[in-house]
Amino acid sequence: MLNFIVCAIYLIKCRLSLNNMPHSILIKRLLLLTAVFFCSLSALQSQNLRQVVEAINIDLQRRNFQKVIITGDSVLATLSKDKKADQKLFAFSSFLTGSAYMETGQLVKAGTLLSDAVELYRKFDNGSPIFYIACNNLGNFYLQTGQFVSAVSLLKESLEGSKALSKEYNQNQFPAYMNLALAYRETGRHKDAVALLHELERNITAGNREHILLLKSSFVSIFTDIGEFEIAESGIND
């Protein structure tokens, strides 16, 4: 705002002295004025975009997926993946919008945006929590589209990275555990899936009833796959 005031004052001065000013000096001052104006405008637009993206993040947490999609697509239309100054905001917006598309079952759009997010975060922020969450979400996309080998690679990176960030288990790691176990199961690596789920079982707190039930369901599915019906049945009856 201060820059706009400065521009206005400067413009008034230019108009007052216009008649006595050499043409070349007038052009230089007008060019300077134009540069200051557009720099100020660009900074204001960038600030506004960041605020909009933060609002999108809140909407995603509140599960307002349709709103995230509409606003996120609008933001992405103003940014360029290849423009260095836009890339961090583009990556975060792609992650948020792609995750909302996943939640609404629009897999094609989800895959494109999540791929962009993972690609960009891998370049400039590949040790951050959001990178590993993006890897998990893209890995989930691969699971749902039958790309199981790609899913294993990305979900393993997601889980190992998130575990490295925290010495203790936290419930945000739960999706990566479950998705990777499913990817192992789909690729015939049932022993790896069982071992991973046992690791998760040791970490889950007794009070997290929902996660415990999902974990047991995964055990039952795996043991049923390999013909261990008594073990599967015991899991159902626990």
Short mmCIF file of C-alpha atoms in Angstrom, two decimals:
data_model
loop_
_atom_site.label_atom_id
_atom_site.label_comp_id
_atom_site.label_asym_id
_atom_site.label_seq_id
_atom_site.Cartn_x
_atom_site.Cartn_y
_atom_site.Cartn_z
CA MET A 1 0.00 0.00 0.00
CA LEU A 2 2.86 2.38 0.84
CA ASN A 3 4.31 1.93 -2.63
CA PHE A 4 0.98 2.95 -4.20
CA ILE A 5 0.93 6.14 -2.12
CA VAL A 6 4.48 6.91 -3.16
CA CYS A 7 3.50 6.35 -6.80
CA ALA A 8 0.55 8.71 -6.47
CA ILE A 9 2.65 11.47 -4.91
CA TYR A 10 5.31 10.96 -7.54
CA LEU A 11 2.73 11.19 -10.32
CA ILE A 12 1.38 14.46 -8.93
CA LYS A 13 4.87 15.92 -8.89
CA CYS A 14 5.40 14.77 -12.47
CA ARG A 15 2.20 16.48 -13.57
CA LEU A 16 3.08 19.72 -11.79
CA SER A 17 6.46 19.93 -13.49
CA LEU A 18 5.43 18.41 -16.81
CA ASN A 19 5.64 21.60 -18.82
CA ASN A 20 9.21 22.33 -17.73
CA MET A 21 10.56 18.77 -17.96
CA PRO A 22 12.73 17.57 -20.88
CA HIS A 23 11.12 14.74 -22.84
CA SER A 24 13.86 12.16 -22.09
CA ILE A 25 13.65 12.75 -18.33
CA LEU A 26 9.86 12.45 -18.43
CA ILE A 27 10.08 9.08 -20.17
CA LYS A 28 12.63 7.79 -17.63
CA ARG A 29 10.48 8.87 -14.71
CA LEU A 30 7.37 7.32 -16.21
CA LEU A 31 9.24 4.06 -16.78
CA LEU A 32 10.40 4.12 -13.16
CA LEU A 33 6.87 4.79 -12.00
CA THR A 34 5.55 1.90 -14.09
CA ALA A 35 8.18 -0.48 -12.69
CA VAL A 36 7.35 0.47 -9.09
CA PHE A 37 3.63 0.04 -9.76
CA PHE A 38 3.93 -3.44 -11.27
CA CYS A 39 6.35 -4.63 -8.58
CA SER A 40 3.85 -3.51 -5.95
CA LEU A 41 0.97 -5.15 -7.82
CA SER A 42 2.92 -8.41 -8.18
CA ALA A 43 3.76 -8.48 -4.47
CA LEU A 44 0.11 -7.85 -3.57
CA GLN A 45 -1.12 -10.60 -5.88
CA SER A 46 1.43 -13.04 -4.46
CA GLN A 47 0.36 -12.25 -0.91
CA ASN A 48 -3.30 -12.69 -1.80
CA LEU A 49 -2.60 -16.04 -3.48
CA ARG A 50 -0.80 -17.34 -0.40
CA GLN A 51 -3.79 -16.38 1.73
CA VAL A 52 -6.14 -18.14 -0.68
CA VAL A 53 -4.01 -21.30 -0.61
CA GLU A 54 -3.98 -21.30 3.20
CA ALA A 55 -7.79 -21.09 3.07
CA ILE A 56 -7.79 -24.09 0.70
CA ASN A 57 -5.69 -26.01 3.22
CA ILE A 58 -8.26 -25.29 5.95
CA ASP A 59 -11.10 -26.40 3.66
CA LEU A 60 -9.29 -29.68 2.96
CA GLN A 61 -8.92 -30.36 6.69
CA ARG A 62 -12.64 -29.65 7.05
CA ARG A 63 -13.32 -32.06 4.18
CA ASN A 64 -14.91 -29.38 2.00
CA PHE A 65 -13.55 -31.18 -1.05
CA GLN A 66 -15.65 -29.54 -3.73
CA LYS A 67 -14.69 -26.09 -2.50
CA VAL A 68 -11.03 -27.11 -2.47
CA ILE A 69 -11.30 -28.29 -6.07
CA ILE A 70 -13.00 -25.14 -7.35
CA THR A 71 -10.64 -22.74 -5.58
CA GLY A 72 -7.56 -24.87 -6.14
CA ASP A 73 -8.11 -25.12 -9.89
CA SER A 74 -8.53 -21.34 -10.04
CA VAL A 75 -5.26 -20.77 -8.19
CA LEU A 76 -3.35 -23.26 -10.35
CA ALA A 77 -4.60 -21.49 -13.48
CA THR A 78 -2.70 -18.38 -12.36
CA LEU A 79 0.58 -20.21 -11.63
CA SER A 80 3.20 -21.90 -13.76
CA LYS A 81 4.84 -25.19 -12.82
CA ASP A 82 7.94 -24.18 -14.80
CA LYS A 83 8.32 -20.70 -13.31
CA LYS A 84 10.72 -20.88 -10.38
CA ALA A 85 8.99 -18.12 -8.41
CA ASP A 86 5.67 -20.04 -8.62
CA GLN A 87 6.88 -23.55 -7.92
CA LYS A 88 6.46 -23.76 -4.13
CA LEU A 89 2.94 -22.38 -4.26
CA PHE A 90 2.17 -24.53 -7.31
CA ALA A 91 3.40 -27.66 -5.50
CA PHE A 92 1.32 -26.99 -2.39
CA SER A 93 -1.77 -26.10 -4.42
CA SER A 94 -1.35 -29.24 -6.55
CA PHE A 95 -1.04 -31.36 -3.42
CA LEU A 96 -4.18 -29.88 -1.84
CA THR A 97 -6.29 -29.97 -4.99
CA GLY A 98 -5.06 -33.41 -6.05
CA SER A 99 -5.86 -34.80 -2.61
CA ALA A 100 -9.40 -33.41 -2.87
CA TYR A 101 -9.82 -35.01 -6.29
CA MET A 102 -8.71 -38.33 -4.76
CA GLU A 103 -11.29 -38.03 -2.00
CA THR A 104 -14.04 -37.47 -4.57
CA GLY A 105 -12.93 -40.38 -6.76
CA GLN A 106 -11.73 -38.24 -9.69
CA LEU A 107 -8.59 -40.26 -10.18
CA VAL A 108 -7.29 -38.93 -13.49
CA LYS A 109 -7.13 -35.34 -12.26
CA ALA A 110 -5.84 -36.49 -8.88
CA GLY A 111 -2.96 -38.43 -10.43
CA THR A 112 -1.80 -35.53 -12.57
CA LEU A 113 -1.80 -33.00 -9.73
CA LEU A 114 -0.25 -35.31 -7.13
CA SER A 115 2.48 -36.28 -9.61
CA ASP A 116 3.26 -32.59 -10.10
CA ALA A 117 3.37 -32.04 -6.34
CA VAL A 118 5.71 -34.98 -5.68
CA GLU A 119 7.96 -34.01 -8.59
CA LEU A 120 8.35 -30.43 -7.36
CA TYR A 121 8.73 -31.27 -3.67
CA ARG A 122 11.37 -33.84 -4.56
CA LYS A 123 13.37 -31.02 -6.13
CA PHE A 124 13.28 -28.42 -3.36
CA ASP A 125 11.79 -29.86 -0.17
CA ASN A 126 12.16 -33.64 -0.15
CA GLY A 127 12.62 -33.96 3.60
CA SER A 128 9.45 -32.24 4.70
CA PRO A 129 6.35 -33.91 6.19
CA ILE A 130 4.18 -32.66 3.34
CA PHE A 131 6.44 -34.37 0.78
CA TYR A 132 5.92 -37.73 2.48
CA ILE A 133 2.17 -37.17 2.72
CA ALA A 134 2.13 -36.31 -0.99
CA CYS A 135 4.06 -39.54 -1.68
CA ASN A 136 1.47 -41.50 0.29
CA ASN A 137 -1.43 -39.90 -1.57
CA LEU A 138 0.17 -40.52 -4.96
CA GLY A 139 0.97 -44.07 -3.85
CA ASN A 140 -2.69 -44.50 -2.98
CA PHE A 141 -3.55 -43.30 -6.49
CA TYR A 142 -1.24 -45.99 -7.91
CA LEU A 143 -2.96 -48.58 -5.71
CA GLN A 144 -6.40 -47.60 -6.93
CA THR A 145 -5.32 -47.67 -10.56
CA GLY A 146 -3.57 -51.06 -10.35
CA GLN A 147 0.01 -49.75 -10.56
CA PHE A 148 1.14 -51.85 -7.62
CA VAL A 149 4.91 -51.88 -8.21
CA SER A 150 4.99 -48.09 -8.44
CA ALA A 151 2.79 -47.95 -5.34
CA VAL A 152 5.21 -50.07 -3.30
CA SER A 153 8.17 -47.84 -4.18
CA LEU A 154 6.43 -44.58 -3.37
CA LEU A 155 4.62 -45.79 -0.25
CA LYS A 156 7.82 -47.25 1.15
CA GLU A 157 9.52 -43.88 0.61
CA SER A 158 6.59 -42.17 2.34
CA LEU A 159 6.63 -44.44 5.39
CA GLU A 160 10.39 -44.53 5.85
CA GLY A 161 10.63 -40.78 5.45
CA SER A 162 7.86 -40.02 7.93
CA LYS A 163 9.37 -42.45 10.45
CA ALA A 164 12.73 -40.72 10.09
CA LEU A 165 11.13 -37.37 10.99
CA SER A 166 9.71 -38.69 14.25
CA LYS A 167 11.31 -41.06 16.75
CA GLU A 168 7.90 -42.13 17.97
CA TYR A 169 4.87 -43.40 16.08
CA ASN A 170 2.13 -40.89 15.37
CA GLN A 171 -1.27 -41.57 13.84
CA ASN A 172 -0.40 -39.59 10.71
CA GLN A 173 1.78 -42.57 9.74
CA PHE A 174 -1.19 -44.94 9.82
CA PRO A 175 -2.26 -44.42 6.16
CA ALA A 176 1.26 -45.10 4.90
CA TYR A 177 1.46 -48.35 6.92
CA MET A 178 -1.91 -49.54 5.69
CA ASN A 179 -1.38 -48.54 2.07
CA LEU A 180 2.07 -50.14 1.91
CA ALA A 181 0.74 -53.36 3.47
CA LEU A 182 -1.97 -53.43 0.81
CA ALA A 183 0.59 -52.81 -1.93
CA TYR A 184 2.71 -55.70 -0.60
CA ARG A 185 -0.39 -57.91 -0.58
CA GLU A 186 -1.30 -56.97 -4.17
CA THR A 187 2.24 -57.85 -5.34
CA GLY A 188 2.22 -61.22 -3.57
CA ARG A 189 4.53 -60.14 -0.73
CA HIS A 190 2.27 -61.44 2.02
CA LYS A 191 5.05 -62.03 4.55
CA ASP A 192 6.24 -58.44 4.16
CA ALA A 193 2.65 -57.24 4.58
CA VAL A 194 2.17 -59.27 7.78
CA ALA A 195 5.49 -58.09 9.21
CA LEU A 196 4.59 -54.48 8.49
CA LEU A 197 1.17 -54.83 10.09
CA HIS A 198 2.72 -56.43 13.19
CA GLU A 199 5.01 -53.41 13.46
CA LEU A 200 1.99 -51.16 13.23
CA GLU A 201 0.15 -53.28 15.79
CA ARG A 202 2.95 -52.70 18.31
CA ASN A 203 2.67 -48.95 17.81
CA ILE A 204 -1.08 -48.34 17.86
CA THR A 205 -2.46 -47.20 21.18
CA ALA A 206 -5.21 -49.28 22.72
CA GLY A 207 -7.63 -46.38 22.71
CA ASN A 208 -7.59 -45.92 18.95
CA ARG A 209 -10.49 -48.26 18.26
CA GLU A 210 -11.00 -47.29 14.63
CA HIS A 211 -7.38 -47.95 13.63
CA ILE A 212 -7.34 -51.24 15.52
CA LEU A 213 -10.42 -52.47 13.64
CA LEU A 214 -8.91 -51.48 10.27
CA LEU A 215 -5.69 -53.24 11.20
CA LYS A 216 -7.52 -56.46 12.10
CA SER A 217 -9.45 -56.29 8.85
CA SER A 218 -6.17 -56.14 6.92
CA PHE A 219 -4.79 -59.14 8.82
CA VAL A 220 -7.94 -61.15 8.02
CA SER A 221 -7.71 -60.30 4.31
CA ILE A 222 -4.05 -61.35 4.08
CA PHE A 223 -4.47 -64.61 5.98
CA THR A 224 -7.52 -65.44 3.87
CA ASP A 225 -5.46 -64.84 0.72
CA ILE A 226 -2.81 -67.35 1.78
CA GLY A 227 -5.28 -69.97 3.02
CA GLU A 228 -4.68 -69.50 6.74
CA PHE A 229 -8.39 -69.58 7.48
CA GLU A 230 -8.12 -70.46 11.17
CA ILE A 231 -5.90 -67.47 11.82
CA ALA A 232 -8.20 -65.28 9.76
CA GLU A 233 -11.22 -66.51 11.68
CA SER A 234 -9.53 -65.91 15.02
CA GLY A 235 -8.88 -62.33 13.91
CA ILE A 236 -12.56 -61.85 13.17
CA ASN A 237 -13.59 -63.21 16.55
CA ASP A 238 -11.11 -61.14 18.58
#
